[in-house]
CSV table of C-alpha atoms in Angstrom, one decimal:
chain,number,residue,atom,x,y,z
I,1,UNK,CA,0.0,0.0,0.0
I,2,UNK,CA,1.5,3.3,-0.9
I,3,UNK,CA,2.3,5.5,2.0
I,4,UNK,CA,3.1,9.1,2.3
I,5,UNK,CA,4.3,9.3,6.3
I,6,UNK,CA,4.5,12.5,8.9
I,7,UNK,CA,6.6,11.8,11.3
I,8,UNK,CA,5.0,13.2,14.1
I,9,UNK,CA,1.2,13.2,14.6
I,10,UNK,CA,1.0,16.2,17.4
I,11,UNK,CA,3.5,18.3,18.6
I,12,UNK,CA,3.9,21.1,21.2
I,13,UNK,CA,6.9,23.7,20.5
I,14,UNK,CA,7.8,26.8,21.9
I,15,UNK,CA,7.5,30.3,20.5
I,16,UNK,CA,10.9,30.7,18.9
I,17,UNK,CA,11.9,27.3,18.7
I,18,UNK,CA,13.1,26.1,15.4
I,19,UNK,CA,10.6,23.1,14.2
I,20,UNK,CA,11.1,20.2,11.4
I,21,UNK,CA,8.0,18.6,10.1
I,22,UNK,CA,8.8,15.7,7.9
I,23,UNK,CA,7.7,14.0,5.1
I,24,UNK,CA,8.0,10.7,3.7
I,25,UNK,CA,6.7,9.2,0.6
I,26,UNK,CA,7.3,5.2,-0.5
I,27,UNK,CA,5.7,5.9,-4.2
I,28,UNK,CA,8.6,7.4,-6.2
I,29,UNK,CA,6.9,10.6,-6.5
I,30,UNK,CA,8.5,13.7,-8.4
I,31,UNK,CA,6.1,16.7,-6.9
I,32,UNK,CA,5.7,16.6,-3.0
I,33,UNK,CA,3.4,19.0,-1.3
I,34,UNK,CA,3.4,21.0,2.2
I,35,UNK,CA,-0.3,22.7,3.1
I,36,UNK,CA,-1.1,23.8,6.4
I,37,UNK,CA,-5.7,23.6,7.2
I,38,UNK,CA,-7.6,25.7,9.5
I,39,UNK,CA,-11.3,26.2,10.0
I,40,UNK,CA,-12.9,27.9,7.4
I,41,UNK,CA,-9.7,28.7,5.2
I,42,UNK,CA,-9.0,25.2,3.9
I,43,UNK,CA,-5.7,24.3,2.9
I,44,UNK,CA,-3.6,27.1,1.9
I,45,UNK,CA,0.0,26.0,0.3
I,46,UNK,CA,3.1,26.8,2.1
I,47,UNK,CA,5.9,25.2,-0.7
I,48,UNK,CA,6.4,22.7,-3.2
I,49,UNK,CA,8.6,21.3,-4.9
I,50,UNK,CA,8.8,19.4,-8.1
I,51,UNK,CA,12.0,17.8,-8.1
I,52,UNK,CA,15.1,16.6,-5.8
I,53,UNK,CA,16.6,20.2,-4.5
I,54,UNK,CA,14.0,22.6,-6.2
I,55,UNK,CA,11.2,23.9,-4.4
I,56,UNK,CA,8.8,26.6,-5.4
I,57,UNK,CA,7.1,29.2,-2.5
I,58,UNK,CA,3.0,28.8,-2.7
I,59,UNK,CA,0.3,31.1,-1.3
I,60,UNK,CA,1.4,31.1,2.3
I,61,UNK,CA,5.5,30.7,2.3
I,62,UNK,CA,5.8,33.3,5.0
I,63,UNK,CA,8.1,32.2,8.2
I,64,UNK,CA,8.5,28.6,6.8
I,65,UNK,CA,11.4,27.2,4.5
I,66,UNK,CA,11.5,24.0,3.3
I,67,UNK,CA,14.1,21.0,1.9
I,68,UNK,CA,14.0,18.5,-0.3
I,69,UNK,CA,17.6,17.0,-0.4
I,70,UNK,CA,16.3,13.1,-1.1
I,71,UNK,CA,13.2,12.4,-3.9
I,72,UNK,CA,11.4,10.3,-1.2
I,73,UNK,CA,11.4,13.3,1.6
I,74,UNK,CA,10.1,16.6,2.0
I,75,UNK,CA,10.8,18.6,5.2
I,76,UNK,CA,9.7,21.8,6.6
I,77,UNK,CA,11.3,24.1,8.7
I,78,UNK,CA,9.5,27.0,11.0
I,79,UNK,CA,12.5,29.1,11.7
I,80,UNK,CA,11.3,30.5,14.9
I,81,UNK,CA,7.9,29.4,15.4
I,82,UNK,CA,5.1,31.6,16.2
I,83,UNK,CA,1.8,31.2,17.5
I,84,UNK,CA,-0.2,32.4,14.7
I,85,UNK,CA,1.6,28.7,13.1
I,86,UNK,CA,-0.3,26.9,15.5
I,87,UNK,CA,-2.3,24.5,12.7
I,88,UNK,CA,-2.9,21.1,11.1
I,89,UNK,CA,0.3,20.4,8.2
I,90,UNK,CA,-0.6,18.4,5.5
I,91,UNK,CA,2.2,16.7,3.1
I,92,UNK,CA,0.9,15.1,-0.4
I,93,UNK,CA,2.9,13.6,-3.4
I,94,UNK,CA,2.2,12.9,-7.0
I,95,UNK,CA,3.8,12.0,-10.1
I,96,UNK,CA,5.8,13.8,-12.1
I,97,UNK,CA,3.1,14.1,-14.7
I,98,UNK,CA,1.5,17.1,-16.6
I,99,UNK,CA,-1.7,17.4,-14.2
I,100,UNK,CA,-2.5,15.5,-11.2
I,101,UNK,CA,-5.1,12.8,-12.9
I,102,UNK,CA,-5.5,10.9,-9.9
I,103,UNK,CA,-4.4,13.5,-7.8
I,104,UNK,CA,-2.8,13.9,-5.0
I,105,UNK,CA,-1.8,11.6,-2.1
I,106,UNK,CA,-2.0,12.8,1.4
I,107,UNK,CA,-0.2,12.1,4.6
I,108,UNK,CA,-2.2,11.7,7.9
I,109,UNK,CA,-1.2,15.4,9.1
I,110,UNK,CA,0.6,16.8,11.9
I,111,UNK,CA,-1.2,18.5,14.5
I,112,UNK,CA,1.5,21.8,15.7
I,113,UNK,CA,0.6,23.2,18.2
I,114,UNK,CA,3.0,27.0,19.5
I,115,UNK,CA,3.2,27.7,23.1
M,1,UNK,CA,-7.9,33.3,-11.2
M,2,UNK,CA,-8.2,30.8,-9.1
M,3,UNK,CA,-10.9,30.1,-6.6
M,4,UNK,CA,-13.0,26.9,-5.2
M,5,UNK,CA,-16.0,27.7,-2.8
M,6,UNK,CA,-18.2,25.7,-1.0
M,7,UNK,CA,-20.7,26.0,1.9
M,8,UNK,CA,-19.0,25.3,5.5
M,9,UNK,CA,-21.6,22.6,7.0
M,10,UNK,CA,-24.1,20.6,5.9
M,11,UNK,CA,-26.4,18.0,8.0
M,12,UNK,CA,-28.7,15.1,6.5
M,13,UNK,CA,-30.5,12.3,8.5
M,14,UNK,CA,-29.5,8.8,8.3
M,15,UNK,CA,-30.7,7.1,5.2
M,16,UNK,CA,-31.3,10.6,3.3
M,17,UNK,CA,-29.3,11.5,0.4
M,18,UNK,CA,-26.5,14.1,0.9
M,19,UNK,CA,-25.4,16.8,-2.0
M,20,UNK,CA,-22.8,18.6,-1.7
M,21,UNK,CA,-22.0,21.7,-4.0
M,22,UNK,CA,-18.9,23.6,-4.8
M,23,UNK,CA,-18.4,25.9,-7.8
M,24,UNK,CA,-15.3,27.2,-9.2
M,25,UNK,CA,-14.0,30.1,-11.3
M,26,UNK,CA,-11.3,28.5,-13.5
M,27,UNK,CA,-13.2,27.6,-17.1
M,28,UNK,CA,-10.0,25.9,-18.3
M,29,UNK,CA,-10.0,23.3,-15.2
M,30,UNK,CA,-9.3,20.0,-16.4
M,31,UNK,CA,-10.3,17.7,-13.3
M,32,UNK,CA,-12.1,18.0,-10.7
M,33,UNK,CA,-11.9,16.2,-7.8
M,34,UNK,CA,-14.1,15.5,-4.5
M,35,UNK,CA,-11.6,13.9,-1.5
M,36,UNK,CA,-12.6,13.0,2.1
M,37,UNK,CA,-10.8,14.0,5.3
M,38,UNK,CA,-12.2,12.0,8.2
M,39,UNK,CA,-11.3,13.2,11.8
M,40,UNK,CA,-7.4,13.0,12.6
M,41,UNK,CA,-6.9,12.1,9.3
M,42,UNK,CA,-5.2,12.9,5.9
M,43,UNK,CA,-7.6,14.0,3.0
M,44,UNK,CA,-8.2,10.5,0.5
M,45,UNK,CA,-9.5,10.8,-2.8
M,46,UNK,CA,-13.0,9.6,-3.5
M,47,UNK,CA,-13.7,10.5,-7.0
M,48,UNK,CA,-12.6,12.8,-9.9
M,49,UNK,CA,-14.3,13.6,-13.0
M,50,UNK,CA,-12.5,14.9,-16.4
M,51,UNK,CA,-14.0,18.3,-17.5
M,52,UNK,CA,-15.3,16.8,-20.4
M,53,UNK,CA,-17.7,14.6,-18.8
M,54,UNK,CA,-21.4,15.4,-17.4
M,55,UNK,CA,-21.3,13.1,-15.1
M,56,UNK,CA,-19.7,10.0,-12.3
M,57,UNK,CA,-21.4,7.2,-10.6
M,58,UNK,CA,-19.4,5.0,-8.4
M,59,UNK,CA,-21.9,3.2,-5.9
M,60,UNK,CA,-23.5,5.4,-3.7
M,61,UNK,CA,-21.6,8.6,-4.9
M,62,UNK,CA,-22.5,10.2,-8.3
M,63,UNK,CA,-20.9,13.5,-9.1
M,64,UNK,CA,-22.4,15.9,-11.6
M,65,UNK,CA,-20.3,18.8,-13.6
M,66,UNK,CA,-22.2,21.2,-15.0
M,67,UNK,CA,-19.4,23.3,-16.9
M,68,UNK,CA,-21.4,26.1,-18.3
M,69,UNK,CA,-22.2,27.2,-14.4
M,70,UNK,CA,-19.0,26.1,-13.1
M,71,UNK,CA,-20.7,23.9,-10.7
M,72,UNK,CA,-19.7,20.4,-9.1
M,73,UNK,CA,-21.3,18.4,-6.7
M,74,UNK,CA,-21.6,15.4,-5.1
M,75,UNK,CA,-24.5,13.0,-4.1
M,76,UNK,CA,-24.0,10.8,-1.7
M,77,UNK,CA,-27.0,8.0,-1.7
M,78,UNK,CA,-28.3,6.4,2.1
M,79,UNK,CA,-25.6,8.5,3.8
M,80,UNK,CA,-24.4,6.3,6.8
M,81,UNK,CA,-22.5,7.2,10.1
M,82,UNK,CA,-19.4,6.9,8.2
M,83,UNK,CA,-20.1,9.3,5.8
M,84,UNK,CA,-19.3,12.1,8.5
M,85,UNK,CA,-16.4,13.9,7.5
M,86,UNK,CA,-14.9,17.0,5.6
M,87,UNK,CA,-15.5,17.0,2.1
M,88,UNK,CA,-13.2,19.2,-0.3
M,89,UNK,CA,-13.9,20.2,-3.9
M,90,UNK,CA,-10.3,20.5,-6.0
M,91,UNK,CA,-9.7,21.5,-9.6
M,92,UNK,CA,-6.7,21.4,-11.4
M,93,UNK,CA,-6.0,22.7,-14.9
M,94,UNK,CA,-3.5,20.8,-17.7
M,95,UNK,CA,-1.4,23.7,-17.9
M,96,UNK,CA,0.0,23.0,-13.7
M,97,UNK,CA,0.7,20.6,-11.6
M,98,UNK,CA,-0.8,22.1,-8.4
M,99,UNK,CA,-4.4,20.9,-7.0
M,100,UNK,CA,-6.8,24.0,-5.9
M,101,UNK,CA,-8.6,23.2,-2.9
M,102,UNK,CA,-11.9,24.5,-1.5
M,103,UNK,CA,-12.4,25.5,2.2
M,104,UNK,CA,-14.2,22.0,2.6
M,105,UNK,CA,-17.9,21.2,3.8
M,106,UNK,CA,-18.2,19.2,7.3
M,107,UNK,CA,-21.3,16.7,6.7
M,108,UNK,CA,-22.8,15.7,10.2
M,109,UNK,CA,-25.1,12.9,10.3
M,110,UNK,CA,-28.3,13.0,12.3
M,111,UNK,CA,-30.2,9.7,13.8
């Protein structure tokens, strides 16, 4: 069964703290995906990146950086976290194609919560 | 540009069908897609439909595009317990690779 993993399913940081979310995938996927999901806002894109050490900023890239130095995982990096980060992080994957046909696949999320 | 909406909550009693709408802004969307995200979870895809087609049924969920509106939705038929969840509405167009996501509709199931 395909897999895309977070490696932590909650977490409690402290304001300032540097925090690593990460992200595996098992399915040999090119594009790789970070979104963050509140109440009422849906998920808003942070980064992605479409390729071992590229990435691309989304909607939201604001406080957050992200790395991509293997294909398989995806990580990303609050440099000093901030309450207003407190929030559910998604990762997804897909292939390398033209358009998402089947779209994307998502991990189960990590729950951040800033202090 | 680029834009999915779709209503916040909906509630249905037990055995009723649920419909859940979304419209979108993007004519040149390509697929659309409807995914679940059940509490705790990850979102999973349940369905997509091509932009050229009317129409999906798979079991008890049929989708229904009607392009000229720019209106999706999805039906789902004798909704169960189970069926409680987030529901997002996603488009994407041929010309990227990224996935536009709607703010999700949380379906609550009533006895």
């Amino acid at each position: 069964d395909v897999k895309v993993t977070q490696s932590s399913r909650y977490l409690v940081k402290r304001t300032g703290e540097k925090v690593f979310l990460e992200c595996v995938q098992d399915m040999d996927h090119e594009n790789m995906f970070w979104y963050r999901q509140d109440p009422g806002l849906g998920l808003r894109l942070i980064y992605f990146s479409y390729d071992v050490k590229m990435k691309e900023k989304g909607d939201i890239p604001e406080g957050y950086s992200v790395s991509r130095e293997k294909k398989e995982r995806f990580s990303l990096i609050l440099e000093s976290a901030s309450t207003n980060q407190t929030s559910m992080y998604l990762c997804a994957s897909s292939p390398g194609t033209a358009f998402p046909l089947y779209g994307y696949t998502f991990g189960s999320g990590t729950r951040l919560t800033v202090v | 540009g680029e834009d999915v909406e779709q209503s916040l909550f909906l509630s249905v009693r037990e055995g009723d069908s649920s419909v859940i709408n979304c419209t979108y802004t993007d004519s040149s969307s390509t697929y659309l897609y409807w995914y679940k995200q059940e509490p705790g979870a990850g979102l999973q895809l349940l369905t997509y439909i091509f932009s050229n087609m009317d129409m999906k049924q798979d079991q008890r969920l049929t989708v229904l595009l009607n392009k000229k509106d720019k209106h999706l939705s999805l039906r789902i038929a004798d909704t169960q317990t189970g069926d409680s969840a987030i529901y997002f509405c996603a488009e994407s167009r041929s010309s990227a690779s990224k996935i536009i996501f709607g703010s999700g509709t949380r379906l609550s199931i009533r006895p």
